[in-house]
Amino acid sequence: MVQVSTAGRYRPLSLWWDTLPGPLVGDVRPRLDMDVDADVAIVGAGYTGLWTAYYLAKADPALRIVVVERETAGFGASGRNGGWCSALFPASWGKIARGSSRDAAVRLQRAMFDTVDEIAKVVADEGLDVHWTKGGTVGIARSPVQVARARAEIDEARAWGFGADDYSWLSADEMREHVGATDVMGGTYTPHTASIHPARLARGLAQVVERMGVRIYEDTPAVALEPGVVRTPFGVVRAEKVIRATEGYTASLPGYRRTVMPVYSLMLATEPLPTAVWEQIGLARRETFNDGRHLIIYGQRTADDRFAFGGRGAPYHYGSTIRPSYDREPAVFAELRRVLIELFPAVADYAVTHTWGGALGVPRDWYASVGLDPKTGIGWAGGYVGDGVGTTNLAGRTLCDLVLDRRDSDLVTLPWVNHQSPAWEPEPLRFLGVNAGLRVMTSADHAEHRTGRPAKRAKLVERFLGH
Ligand SMILES: Cc1cc2nc3c(=O)[nH]c(=O)nc-3n(C[C@H](O)[C@H](O)[C@H](O)COP(=O)(O)OP(=O)(O)OC[C@H]3O[C@@H](n4cnc5c(N)ncnc54)[C@H](O)[C@@H]3O)c2cc1C
């Protein structure tokens, strides 16, 4: 029989997919074609599902673990993101402490620092070439308002007991040693971030867990999750524990329409820039970077010397729908290019070779969670907003401990475990509120740029969105 290669169709998904070496692209794995029994059924083969499978298989090689994936491993945000493997947890320390305690909030942040090193360890142990460089993150302040915000962030970190080894203030000269952006006035630095090639991690992990005995069925949508059962059009998976790892796509599952809202983040990549240009720009340790504007931007210098640069700002779509066409918003790509050139004018002479986007998952209170309901056996992890590359690993280890009922685990008492986010508003409120919020954030950045004063309306919107 001639095997027709099917995975090539995913290359246009992102720069990362397009630059995967052939063996990592592979073919789409066979779909489920009968009913199967397992101990754990996982829906979604992004980082959340794959890290969960990895730690479970490692903890107990005899466990029967099945992953059901609608497309192919790494199809979602995990194969398209900015490649910041950071210690950012998507909820502020204050918010976490309000629902638990100050110590618990600090413990969660320290667990996130450790998570970056845990991923480094697995990547090394499993021989995954994910272009790992732990160069940290620079948060560039480019206006007096941004300087004030950056200084306040450092003061806050100190108030929570984090020292200069975790977060530090950089003067303008110190910042310029990292990055030759325009209008640098100073900023922040944290060493707790690595730049990675995200699709290499997702695709590589899928191969690793498969070698460990995990069965991955691709091209297989779950149409319902019920206690003990995952239903697909081609058969059911019966398992005592069922894990939902569907993040931005969650709203398409019956019963979960208002659980996690998909918000689009869009990216572009330039062609590789010559060494002479990088000598001016810096980022010699592949530091990830952003600046202090309200509407988030993020970038990295890739291992092959491109800029990969992204930002929010694409509209939210009615009913939390997801379509391939939503990944492409020419106006957002044009704005991203404009901002990148504003930061690094030399980029204007180089071509943008890739544009893409994807859906990340936002819970109503912008507070990620992981948990397992002991009554139903249904577990979940998600709502990472834009900070899932690191957090999914902590989620996977935590789900492993919850599934195996390891009560002495330090992870299962972290404050995000079994946190219940409220449901999003029904439509049309959600559509009107979220898009109005996005517009205000953009206009707040323009207003701050014009007036040099902090925009109060942005603060209000951040509060409305629970951010
Ligand atoms: C453009 C972009 C840039 C980002 N940049 C960063 C960054 O730099 N750093 C960072 O920390 N985070 C970033 N994020 C967020 C990060 O990528 C995600 O938080 C993380 O990848 C989430 O992993 P996941 O496995 O939970 O979800 P996903 O990777 O989205 O995986 C979910 C999987 O479930 C599958 N699925 C969905 N529904 C079903 C179903 N019914 N049946 C079967 N399978 C289903 C999907 O096909 C998909 O493969 C970014 C996200 C985007 C979109």
Short mmCIF file of C-alpha atoms and ligand atoms in Angstrom, two decimals:
data_model
loop_
_atom_site.label_atom_id
_atom_site.label_comp_id
_atom_site.label_asym_id
_atom_site.label_seq_id
_atom_site.Cartn_x
_atom_site.Cartn_y
_atom_site.Cartn_z
CA MET A 1 0.00 0.00 0.00
CA VAL A 2 1.32 3.48 -0.81
CA GLN A 3 1.41 5.69 2.27
CA VAL A 4 0.29 9.20 1.30
CA SER A 5 1.98 11.82 3.45
CA THR A 6 -0.73 13.91 5.06
CA ALA A 7 1.12 16.06 7.56
CA GLY A 8 2.59 18.44 4.97
CA ARG A 9 -0.79 20.14 4.96
CA TYR A 10 -0.01 21.55 8.40
CA ARG A 11 3.20 23.32 7.40
CA PRO A 12 1.41 26.64 6.63
CA LEU A 13 0.17 26.79 10.25
CA SER A 14 3.20 28.75 11.48
CA LEU A 15 6.87 29.52 10.97
CA TRP A 16 7.49 26.72 13.44
CA TRP A 17 5.57 24.12 11.48
CA ASP A 18 7.20 25.30 8.28
CA THR A 19 10.70 24.86 9.71
CA LEU A 20 10.18 21.43 11.28
CA PRO A 21 12.60 18.80 10.01
CA GLY A 22 10.84 16.03 8.07
CA PRO A 23 11.06 13.34 10.76
CA LEU A 24 9.22 15.63 13.21
CA VAL A 25 6.49 16.42 10.71
CA GLY A 26 5.73 12.75 10.18
CA ASP A 27 2.33 11.58 9.00
CA VAL A 28 -1.00 12.11 10.67
CA ARG A 29 -1.45 9.19 13.02
CA PRO A 30 -4.32 6.79 12.38
CA ARG A 31 -7.72 7.72 13.74
CA LEU A 32 -9.63 5.72 16.31
CA ASP A 33 -11.59 3.01 14.50
CA MET A 34 -13.21 1.02 17.31
CA ASP A 35 -14.15 1.28 20.98
CA VAL A 36 -11.14 1.05 23.30
CA ASP A 37 -10.58 0.71 27.04
CA ALA A 38 -7.96 2.73 28.87
CA ASP A 39 -7.08 3.90 32.35
CA VAL A 40 -6.74 7.54 31.33
CA ALA A 41 -8.23 9.20 28.24
CA ILE A 42 -6.85 12.61 27.32
CA VAL A 43 -8.60 14.91 24.84
CA GLY A 44 -6.18 17.20 22.99
CA ALA A 45 -2.56 16.62 21.96
CA GLY A 46 -1.10 20.03 22.75
CA TYR A 47 1.40 20.56 25.54
CA THR A 48 -1.25 20.04 28.26
CA GLY A 49 -2.33 16.64 26.99
CA LEU A 50 1.18 15.53 26.10
CA TRP A 51 2.84 16.61 29.36
CA THR A 52 0.06 14.84 31.28
CA ALA A 53 0.62 11.68 29.25
CA TYR A 54 4.38 11.99 29.69
CA TYR A 55 4.39 12.19 33.48
CA LEU A 56 1.72 9.51 33.85
CA ALA A 57 3.58 7.09 31.59
CA LYS A 58 6.80 7.80 33.44
CA ALA A 59 5.19 7.31 36.84
CA ASP A 60 3.47 4.06 35.89
CA PRO A 61 4.52 2.43 32.61
CA ALA A 62 1.67 -0.09 32.96
CA LEU A 63 -1.05 2.58 32.71
CA ARG A 64 -3.11 2.44 29.52
CA ILE A 65 -3.13 6.03 28.30
CA VAL A 66 -5.02 7.14 25.20
CA VAL A 67 -4.85 10.61 23.63
CA VAL A 68 -7.57 11.67 21.21
CA GLU A 69 -6.69 14.61 18.93
CA ARG A 70 -9.01 16.27 16.43
CA GLU A 71 -6.19 17.23 14.03
CA THR A 72 -2.60 16.31 14.82
CA ALA A 73 -0.26 16.78 17.79
CA GLY A 74 0.79 20.44 18.06
CA PHE A 75 -1.98 21.67 15.76
CA GLY A 76 -3.23 24.23 18.30
CA ALA A 77 -1.47 26.99 20.18
CA SER A 78 1.35 24.61 21.12
CA GLY A 79 2.62 24.57 17.54
CA ARG A 80 2.11 28.27 16.87
CA ASN A 81 3.12 30.31 19.92
CA GLY A 82 5.84 32.87 20.55
CA GLY A 83 8.19 30.32 22.08
CA TRP A 84 8.55 32.08 25.42
CA CYS A 85 9.01 29.27 27.88
CA SER A 86 8.51 31.57 30.85
CA ALA A 87 7.69 31.47 34.55
CA LEU A 88 4.75 33.81 33.99
CA PHE A 89 1.62 32.53 35.66
CA PRO A 90 -1.55 34.03 34.19
CA ALA A 91 -2.94 35.62 37.37
CA SER A 92 -1.40 38.28 39.58
CA TRP A 93 0.09 37.35 42.95
CA GLY A 94 -2.50 39.54 44.65
CA LYS A 95 -5.37 37.75 42.94
CA ILE A 96 -3.96 34.33 43.80
CA ALA A 97 -3.37 35.37 47.43
CA ARG A 98 -6.96 36.68 47.75
CA GLY A 99 -8.26 33.19 46.97
CA SER A 100 -5.64 31.40 49.10
CA SER A 101 -2.80 33.03 51.04
CA ARG A 102 0.27 35.09 50.47
CA ASP A 103 2.52 32.09 51.05
CA ALA A 104 0.54 29.99 48.57
CA ALA A 105 0.87 32.68 45.89
CA VAL A 106 4.64 32.83 46.41
CA ARG A 107 4.84 29.02 46.37
CA LEU A 108 3.04 28.93 43.02
CA GLN A 109 5.43 31.50 41.55
CA ARG A 110 8.43 29.52 42.81
CA ALA A 111 6.91 26.37 41.30
CA MET A 112 6.79 28.27 38.00
CA PHE A 113 10.50 29.18 38.26
CA ASP A 114 11.23 25.48 38.84
CA THR A 115 9.01 24.53 35.93
CA VAL A 116 11.28 26.25 33.42
CA ASP A 117 14.20 24.19 34.74
CA GLU A 118 12.11 21.03 34.76
CA ILE A 119 11.34 21.51 31.06
CA ALA A 120 15.06 22.08 30.39
CA LYS A 121 15.77 18.79 32.14
CA VAL A 122 13.20 16.78 30.18
CA VAL A 123 14.33 18.35 26.92
CA ALA A 124 17.91 17.26 27.71
CA ASP A 125 16.96 13.80 29.07
CA GLU A 126 14.79 12.99 26.06
CA GLY A 127 17.21 14.49 23.52
CA LEU A 128 14.64 16.97 22.21
CA ASP A 129 16.25 19.63 20.03
CA VAL A 130 13.88 22.51 20.72
CA HIS A 131 16.46 25.31 20.27
CA TRP A 132 16.45 25.88 24.03
CA THR A 133 18.30 29.04 25.15
CA LYS A 134 17.58 30.38 28.61
CA GLY A 135 18.39 34.05 28.05
CA GLY A 136 15.61 35.57 30.15
CA THR A 137 13.13 38.29 29.25
CA VAL A 138 13.66 42.02 28.84
CA GLY A 139 10.65 44.28 29.32
CA ILE A 140 11.66 47.45 27.51
CA ALA A 141 10.32 50.76 28.87
CA ARG A 142 10.14 53.30 26.06
CA SER A 143 8.22 56.21 27.59
CA PRO A 144 8.03 57.80 31.05
CA VAL A 145 4.68 56.07 31.62
CA GLN A 146 6.24 52.70 30.79
CA VAL A 147 9.21 53.48 33.06
CA ALA A 148 6.81 54.14 35.94
CA ARG A 149 4.95 50.88 35.24
CA ALA A 150 8.20 48.88 35.03
CA ARG A 151 9.52 50.37 38.28
CA ALA A 152 6.21 49.58 39.97
CA GLU A 153 6.53 45.96 38.80
CA ILE A 154 9.97 45.67 40.40
CA ASP A 155 8.73 47.30 43.64
CA GLU A 156 5.87 44.84 43.69
CA ALA A 157 8.21 41.89 43.18
CA ARG A 158 10.30 43.08 46.13
CA ALA A 159 7.19 43.48 48.28
CA TRP A 160 6.37 39.84 47.54
CA GLY A 161 9.86 38.77 48.58
CA PHE A 162 11.42 38.20 45.14
CA GLY A 163 14.97 39.45 44.85
CA ALA A 164 17.11 40.81 42.05
CA ASP A 165 17.94 37.25 40.97
CA ASP A 166 14.31 36.88 39.95
CA TYR A 167 13.33 40.36 38.71
CA SER A 168 15.60 43.37 38.31
CA TRP A 169 15.42 46.94 37.08
CA LEU A 170 17.75 47.81 34.21
CA SER A 171 18.90 51.37 33.51
CA ALA A 172 18.77 52.60 29.92
CA ASP A 173 22.45 51.71 29.42
CA GLU A 174 22.00 48.25 30.95
CA MET A 175 18.95 47.62 28.75
CA ARG A 176 20.87 48.71 25.65
CA GLU A 177 23.47 46.05 26.45
CA HIS A 178 20.69 43.49 25.93
CA VAL A 179 18.77 45.10 23.11
CA GLY A 180 19.25 48.00 20.74
CA ALA A 181 15.63 49.10 20.45
CA THR A 182 14.58 52.71 19.83
CA ASP A 183 13.71 55.06 22.71
CA VAL A 184 15.06 52.77 25.41
CA MET A 185 14.64 54.38 28.85
CA GLY A 186 15.25 51.31 31.00
CA GLY A 187 13.09 48.35 31.89
CA THR A 188 12.90 45.02 33.63
CA TYR A 189 14.80 41.76 33.39
CA THR A 190 14.00 38.26 34.60
CA PRO A 191 16.29 35.30 33.93
CA HIS A 192 13.42 32.79 34.17
CA THR A 193 12.59 32.45 30.47
CA ALA A 194 13.95 30.32 27.66
CA SER A 195 13.40 30.91 23.95
CA ILE A 196 12.28 27.76 22.20
CA HIS A 197 11.03 26.47 18.86
CA PRO A 198 7.54 25.56 20.08
CA ALA A 199 6.49 23.08 17.40
CA ARG A 200 9.67 21.06 17.91
CA LEU A 201 8.63 20.68 21.55
CA ALA A 202 5.06 19.64 20.74
CA ARG A 203 5.96 17.24 17.94
CA GLY A 204 8.96 15.85 19.81
CA LEU A 205 6.94 15.22 22.96
CA ALA A 206 4.30 13.36 20.97
CA GLN A 207 6.98 11.01 19.64
CA VAL A 208 8.46 10.55 23.12
CA VAL A 209 5.16 9.62 24.76
CA GLU A 210 4.31 7.28 21.91
CA ARG A 211 7.60 5.47 22.46
CA MET A 212 6.61 5.20 26.13
CA GLY A 213 3.48 3.30 25.10
CA VAL A 214 0.88 6.09 24.98
CA ARG A 215 -1.60 5.59 22.13
CA ILE A 216 -2.37 8.79 20.18
CA TYR A 217 -5.35 8.78 17.81
CA GLU A 218 -5.34 11.76 15.44
CA ASP A 219 -7.96 13.08 13.04
CA THR A 220 -10.37 12.06 15.81
CA PRO A 221 -12.62 14.74 17.34
CA ALA A 222 -14.09 14.15 20.76
CA VAL A 223 -17.75 15.11 20.52
CA ALA A 224 -18.59 14.58 24.19
CA LEU A 225 -16.78 14.09 27.48
CA GLU A 226 -18.73 12.16 30.09
CA PRO A 227 -17.75 10.40 33.30
CA GLY A 228 -15.80 7.35 32.17
CA VAL A 229 -16.29 7.98 28.44
CA VAL A 230 -14.92 10.07 25.58
CA ARG A 231 -17.22 9.91 22.57
CA THR A 232 -15.92 10.34 19.01
CA PRO A 233 -17.66 9.71 15.66
CA PHE A 234 -15.50 6.60 15.19
CA GLY A 235 -15.73 4.90 18.57
CA VAL A 236 -15.64 5.56 22.29
CA VAL A 237 -12.76 5.53 24.71
CA ARG A 238 -13.80 4.15 28.09
CA ALA A 239 -11.52 5.23 30.92
CA GLU A 240 -11.85 5.78 34.65
CA LYS A 241 -10.19 9.18 34.27
CA VAL A 242 -10.94 11.60 31.42
CA ILE A 243 -8.80 14.72 30.97
CA ARG A 244 -9.92 17.79 29.01
CA ALA A 245 -6.88 19.46 27.42
CA THR A 246 -8.62 21.45 24.69
CA GLU A 247 -7.78 25.04 25.79
CA GLY A 248 -8.88 27.61 23.15
CA TYR A 249 -11.12 25.02 21.47
CA THR A 250 -13.02 24.09 24.63
CA ALA A 251 -16.19 26.04 23.72
CA SER A 252 -16.96 23.58 20.91
CA LEU A 253 -17.56 20.77 23.44
CA PRO A 254 -21.12 20.32 24.72
CA GLY A 255 -21.37 21.59 28.28
CA TYR A 256 -18.31 23.84 28.03
CA ARG A 257 -19.50 26.71 25.81
CA ARG A 258 -18.82 29.40 28.40
CA THR A 259 -15.83 27.85 30.18
CA VAL A 260 -12.85 29.20 28.23
CA MET A 261 -12.99 32.00 25.65
CA PRO A 262 -10.77 31.74 22.58
CA VAL A 263 -8.78 34.92 22.00
CA TYR A 264 -6.59 35.23 18.96
CA SER A 265 -2.94 36.13 19.07
CA LEU A 266 -1.23 36.77 15.74
CA MET A 267 2.42 36.56 14.77
CA LEU A 268 4.85 37.25 11.97
CA ALA A 269 8.39 36.15 11.22
CA THR A 270 11.04 37.91 9.18
CA GLU A 271 13.59 36.30 6.95
CA PRO A 272 16.90 35.59 8.78
CA LEU A 273 18.69 38.90 9.39
CA PRO A 274 22.43 39.22 8.70
CA THR A 275 24.94 39.12 11.55
CA ALA A 276 25.75 42.82 11.09
CA VAL A 277 22.14 43.73 11.84
CA TRP A 278 22.07 41.52 14.93
CA GLU A 279 25.26 43.17 16.13
CA GLN A 280 23.25 46.41 16.35
CA ILE A 281 20.09 44.85 17.75
CA GLY A 282 21.70 42.52 20.26
CA LEU A 283 19.51 39.88 21.91
CA ALA A 284 22.72 37.89 21.82
CA ARG A 285 21.38 35.43 24.41
CA ARG A 286 18.09 35.19 22.54
CA GLU A 287 16.37 37.12 25.33
CA THR A 288 12.63 37.23 24.76
CA PHE A 289 11.31 40.80 24.75
CA ASN A 290 8.23 42.95 25.07
CA ASP A 291 7.53 46.54 25.99
CA GLY A 292 5.20 48.23 28.43
CA ARG A 293 2.20 48.95 26.20
CA HIS A 294 -1.25 47.75 27.28
CA LEU A 295 -1.96 45.59 24.27
CA ILE A 296 0.54 42.79 24.68
CA ILE A 297 3.40 42.32 22.21
CA TYR A 298 6.08 39.63 22.43
CA GLY A 299 9.12 38.63 20.44
CA GLN A 300 12.11 36.38 20.22
CA ARG A 301 15.24 36.05 18.11
CA THR A 302 14.96 32.60 16.62
CA ALA A 303 17.83 30.13 16.49
CA ASP A 304 18.10 30.84 12.75
CA ASP A 305 18.30 34.61 13.35
CA ARG A 306 14.81 35.74 12.43
CA PHE A 307 12.46 37.86 14.45
CA ALA A 308 9.35 35.99 15.53
CA PHE A 309 7.03 38.70 16.78
CA GLY A 310 3.43 38.71 17.88
CA GLY A 311 0.65 40.54 19.62
CA ARG A 312 -2.99 40.49 20.59
CA GLY A 313 -5.54 42.80 19.06
CA ALA A 314 -7.35 40.49 16.64
CA PRO A 315 -11.12 40.55 17.23
CA TYR A 316 -13.02 38.02 19.32
CA HIS A 317 -15.56 36.11 17.22
CA TYR A 318 -19.22 35.73 18.13
CA GLY A 319 -20.11 32.53 19.98
CA SER A 320 -16.43 31.72 20.69
CA THR A 321 -16.11 30.23 17.23
CA ILE A 322 -12.78 29.25 15.72
CA ARG A 323 -12.11 29.19 11.98
CA PRO A 324 -8.85 28.95 10.03
CA SER A 325 -9.61 32.34 8.41
CA TYR A 326 -9.52 34.00 11.86
CA ASP A 327 -5.76 33.26 12.00
CA ARG A 328 -5.28 35.79 9.21
CA GLU A 329 -6.05 39.45 9.90
CA PRO A 330 -4.10 41.58 7.39
CA ALA A 331 -4.63 44.75 9.45
CA VAL A 332 -3.14 43.11 12.56
CA PHE A 333 -0.15 41.76 10.60
CA ALA A 334 0.45 45.25 9.16
CA GLU A 335 0.29 46.75 12.66
CA LEU A 336 2.69 44.11 14.01
CA ARG A 337 5.18 44.92 11.26
CA ARG A 338 4.80 48.64 11.97
CA VAL A 339 5.48 48.12 15.69
CA LEU A 340 8.47 45.86 15.02
CA ILE A 341 9.98 48.49 12.72
CA GLU A 342 9.21 51.20 15.29
CA LEU A 343 11.28 49.15 17.78
CA PHE A 344 13.98 48.07 15.33
CA PRO A 345 14.06 50.30 12.20
CA ALA A 346 16.63 48.04 10.47
CA VAL A 347 13.88 45.43 10.05
CA ALA A 348 12.23 47.61 7.38
CA ASP A 349 14.77 46.33 4.84
CA TYR A 350 13.86 42.68 5.36
CA ALA A 351 10.96 40.58 4.22
CA VAL A 352 8.24 39.14 6.38
CA THR A 353 8.21 35.49 5.34
CA HIS A 354 5.49 34.07 7.59
CA THR A 355 2.27 35.32 9.15
CA TRP A 356 0.00 33.18 11.29
CA GLY A 357 -2.13 33.09 14.39
CA GLY A 358 -3.93 30.88 16.83
CA ALA A 359 -6.42 30.77 19.64
CA LEU A 360 -5.37 30.91 23.24
CA GLY A 361 -7.77 30.21 26.09
CA VAL A 362 -9.04 32.85 28.50
CA PRO A 363 -11.16 32.01 31.57
CA ARG A 364 -13.58 34.67 32.88
CA ASP A 365 -11.30 35.62 35.80
CA TRP A 366 -8.06 35.28 33.79
CA TYR A 367 -6.91 32.67 36.31
CA ALA A 368 -5.61 29.37 34.91
CA SER A 369 -6.61 26.20 36.70
CA VAL A 370 -5.96 22.49 36.85
CA GLY A 371 -8.08 19.94 38.63
CA LEU A 372 -9.79 16.59 38.82
CA ASP A 373 -13.33 16.05 40.06
CA PRO A 374 -13.15 12.88 42.16
CA LYS A 375 -16.90 12.24 41.69
CA THR A 376 -16.88 12.23 37.89
CA GLY A 377 -13.23 11.34 37.23
CA ILE A 378 -13.09 14.25 34.78
CA GLY A 379 -9.97 16.41 34.98
CA TRP A 380 -8.87 19.52 33.15
CA ALA A 381 -6.13 22.08 32.81
CA GLY A 382 -6.14 25.34 30.92
CA GLY A 383 -7.08 28.98 30.80
CA TYR A 384 -3.42 29.92 30.53
CA VAL A 385 -4.22 33.08 28.53
CA GLY A 386 -0.90 33.66 26.73
CA ASP A 387 1.36 31.94 29.24
CA GLY A 388 0.93 28.25 28.61
CA VAL A 389 4.32 27.11 27.37
CA GLY A 390 5.68 26.79 30.89
CA THR A 391 2.41 26.46 32.80
CA THR A 392 1.26 23.39 30.83
CA ASN A 393 4.21 21.45 32.22
CA LEU A 394 3.21 22.28 35.79
CA ALA A 395 -0.33 21.29 34.80
CA GLY A 396 0.82 17.94 33.42
CA ARG A 397 2.80 17.07 36.55
CA THR A 398 -0.11 18.16 38.74
CA LEU A 399 -2.68 16.14 36.77
CA CYS A 400 -0.38 13.13 37.06
CA ASP A 401 -0.37 13.47 40.85
CA LEU A 402 -4.14 14.01 40.96
CA VAL A 403 -4.85 10.99 38.76
CA LEU A 404 -2.53 8.81 40.85
CA ASP A 405 -4.04 10.25 44.04
CA ARG A 406 -0.63 11.23 45.42
CA ARG A 407 -1.86 13.17 48.43
CA ASP A 408 1.61 13.98 49.74
CA SER A 409 2.50 15.81 46.50
CA ASP A 410 3.45 19.48 46.94
CA LEU A 411 1.87 20.20 43.59
CA VAL A 412 -1.71 19.24 44.46
CA THR A 413 -1.89 21.88 47.20
CA LEU A 414 -0.85 24.77 44.94
CA PRO A 415 -3.59 27.41 44.89
CA TRP A 416 -4.60 27.01 41.24
CA VAL A 417 -5.54 23.35 41.82
CA ASN A 418 -9.31 22.89 41.59
CA HIS A 419 -9.78 26.66 41.22
CA GLN A 420 -13.20 27.23 39.61
CA SER A 421 -13.40 30.20 37.24
CA PRO A 422 -16.87 31.67 36.70
CA ALA A 423 -18.56 31.18 33.33
CA TRP A 424 -18.28 33.85 30.63
CA GLU A 425 -21.36 35.97 29.96
CA PRO A 426 -23.76 34.57 27.37
CA GLU A 427 -23.75 36.17 23.91
CA PRO A 428 -24.14 38.89 22.77
CA LEU A 429 -22.74 40.39 26.00
CA ARG A 430 -19.46 38.52 25.70
CA PHE A 431 -18.95 39.63 22.09
CA LEU A 432 -19.75 43.28 22.78
CA GLY A 433 -17.78 43.50 26.04
CA VAL A 434 -14.61 41.76 24.89
CA ASN A 435 -14.31 43.60 21.58
CA ALA A 436 -15.02 46.97 23.22
CA GLY A 437 -12.30 46.12 25.75
CA LEU A 438 -9.78 45.29 23.02
CA ARG A 439 -10.54 48.60 21.27
CA VAL A 440 -10.06 50.59 24.48
CA MET A 441 -6.68 48.92 25.14
CA THR A 442 -5.47 49.91 21.66
CA SER A 443 -6.69 53.49 21.96
CA ALA A 444 -5.18 53.72 25.47
CA ASP A 445 -1.76 52.92 24.01
CA HIS A 446 -2.18 55.63 21.38
CA ALA A 447 -3.38 58.11 24.03
CA GLU A 448 -0.43 57.35 26.31
CA HIS A 449 1.91 57.79 23.38
CA ARG A 450 0.34 61.19 22.56
CA THR A 451 -0.08 62.62 26.06
CA GLY A 452 2.66 60.86 28.03
CA ARG A 453 0.12 60.19 30.81
CA PRO A 454 -1.24 56.81 31.95
CA ALA A 455 -4.60 56.00 30.39
CA LYS A 456 -7.23 55.51 33.10
CA ARG A 457 -9.72 53.83 30.79
CA ALA A 458 -7.29 50.96 30.18
CA LYS A 459 -7.16 50.31 33.92
CA LEU A 460 -10.96 50.13 34.00
CA VAL A 461 -11.06 47.69 31.11
CA GLU A 462 -8.37 45.53 32.68
CA ARG A 463 -10.57 45.39 35.75
CA PHE A 464 -13.71 44.58 33.70
CA LEU A 465 -11.91 41.78 31.95
CA GLY A 466 -10.69 40.53 35.31
CA HIS A 467 -7.12 40.83 34.06
C1 LIG B 1 0.02 33.02 18.63
C2 LIG B 1 0.21 32.54 20.05
C3 LIG B 1 1.36 32.93 20.75
C4 LIG B 1 1.56 32.47 22.06
N1 LIG B 1 2.76 32.76 22.67
C5 LIG B 1 3.04 32.20 23.87
C6 LIG B 1 4.32 32.35 24.44
O1 LIG B 1 5.24 32.91 23.84
N2 LIG B 1 4.55 31.82 25.69
C7 LIG B 1 3.56 31.16 26.37
O2 LIG B 1 3.79 30.73 27.49
N3 LIG B 1 2.34 30.93 25.80
C8 LIG B 1 2.07 31.43 24.57
N4 LIG B 1 0.86 31.17 23.98
C9 LIG B 1 -0.09 30.30 24.67
C10 LIG B 1 0.37 28.84 24.60
O3 LIG B 1 0.74 28.51 23.29
C11 LIG B 1 -0.79 27.96 25.07
O4 LIG B 1 -1.19 28.38 26.36
C12 LIG B 1 -0.44 26.48 25.13
O5 LIG B 1 0.13 26.05 23.92
C13 LIG B 1 -1.69 25.70 25.46
O6 LIG B 1 -1.46 24.33 25.26
P1 LIG B 1 -2.70 23.33 25.27
O7 LIG B 1 -2.18 21.99 25.04
O8 LIG B 1 -3.48 23.56 26.51
O9 LIG B 1 -3.62 23.83 24.08
P2 LIG B 1 -3.43 23.62 22.49
O10 LIG B 1 -2.01 23.61 22.10
O11 LIG B 1 -4.32 24.61 21.81
O12 LIG B 1 -3.94 22.15 22.26
C14 LIG B 1 -5.29 21.80 22.30
C15 LIG B 1 -5.45 20.61 21.35
O13 LIG B 1 -6.73 20.06 21.52
C16 LIG B 1 -7.21 19.66 20.25
N5 LIG B 1 -8.67 19.61 20.35
C17 LIG B 1 -9.49 20.64 20.57
N6 LIG B 1 -10.77 20.22 20.64
C18 LIG B 1 -10.73 18.88 20.47
C19 LIG B 1 -11.73 17.88 20.44
N7 LIG B 1 -13.02 18.16 20.60
N8 LIG B 1 -11.34 16.59 20.24
C20 LIG B 1 -10.03 16.28 20.10
N9 LIG B 1 -9.06 17.21 20.11
C21 LIG B 1 -9.40 18.49 20.30
C22 LIG B 1 -6.71 20.74 19.32
O14 LIG B 1 -6.69 20.31 17.97
C23 LIG B 1 -5.32 21.00 19.88
O15 LIG B 1 -4.34 20.22 19.28
C24 LIG B 1 0.59 31.63 22.69
C25 LIG B 1 -0.55 31.26 21.98
C26 LIG B 1 -0.75 31.70 20.69
C27 LIG B 1 -1.98 31.27 19.94
#
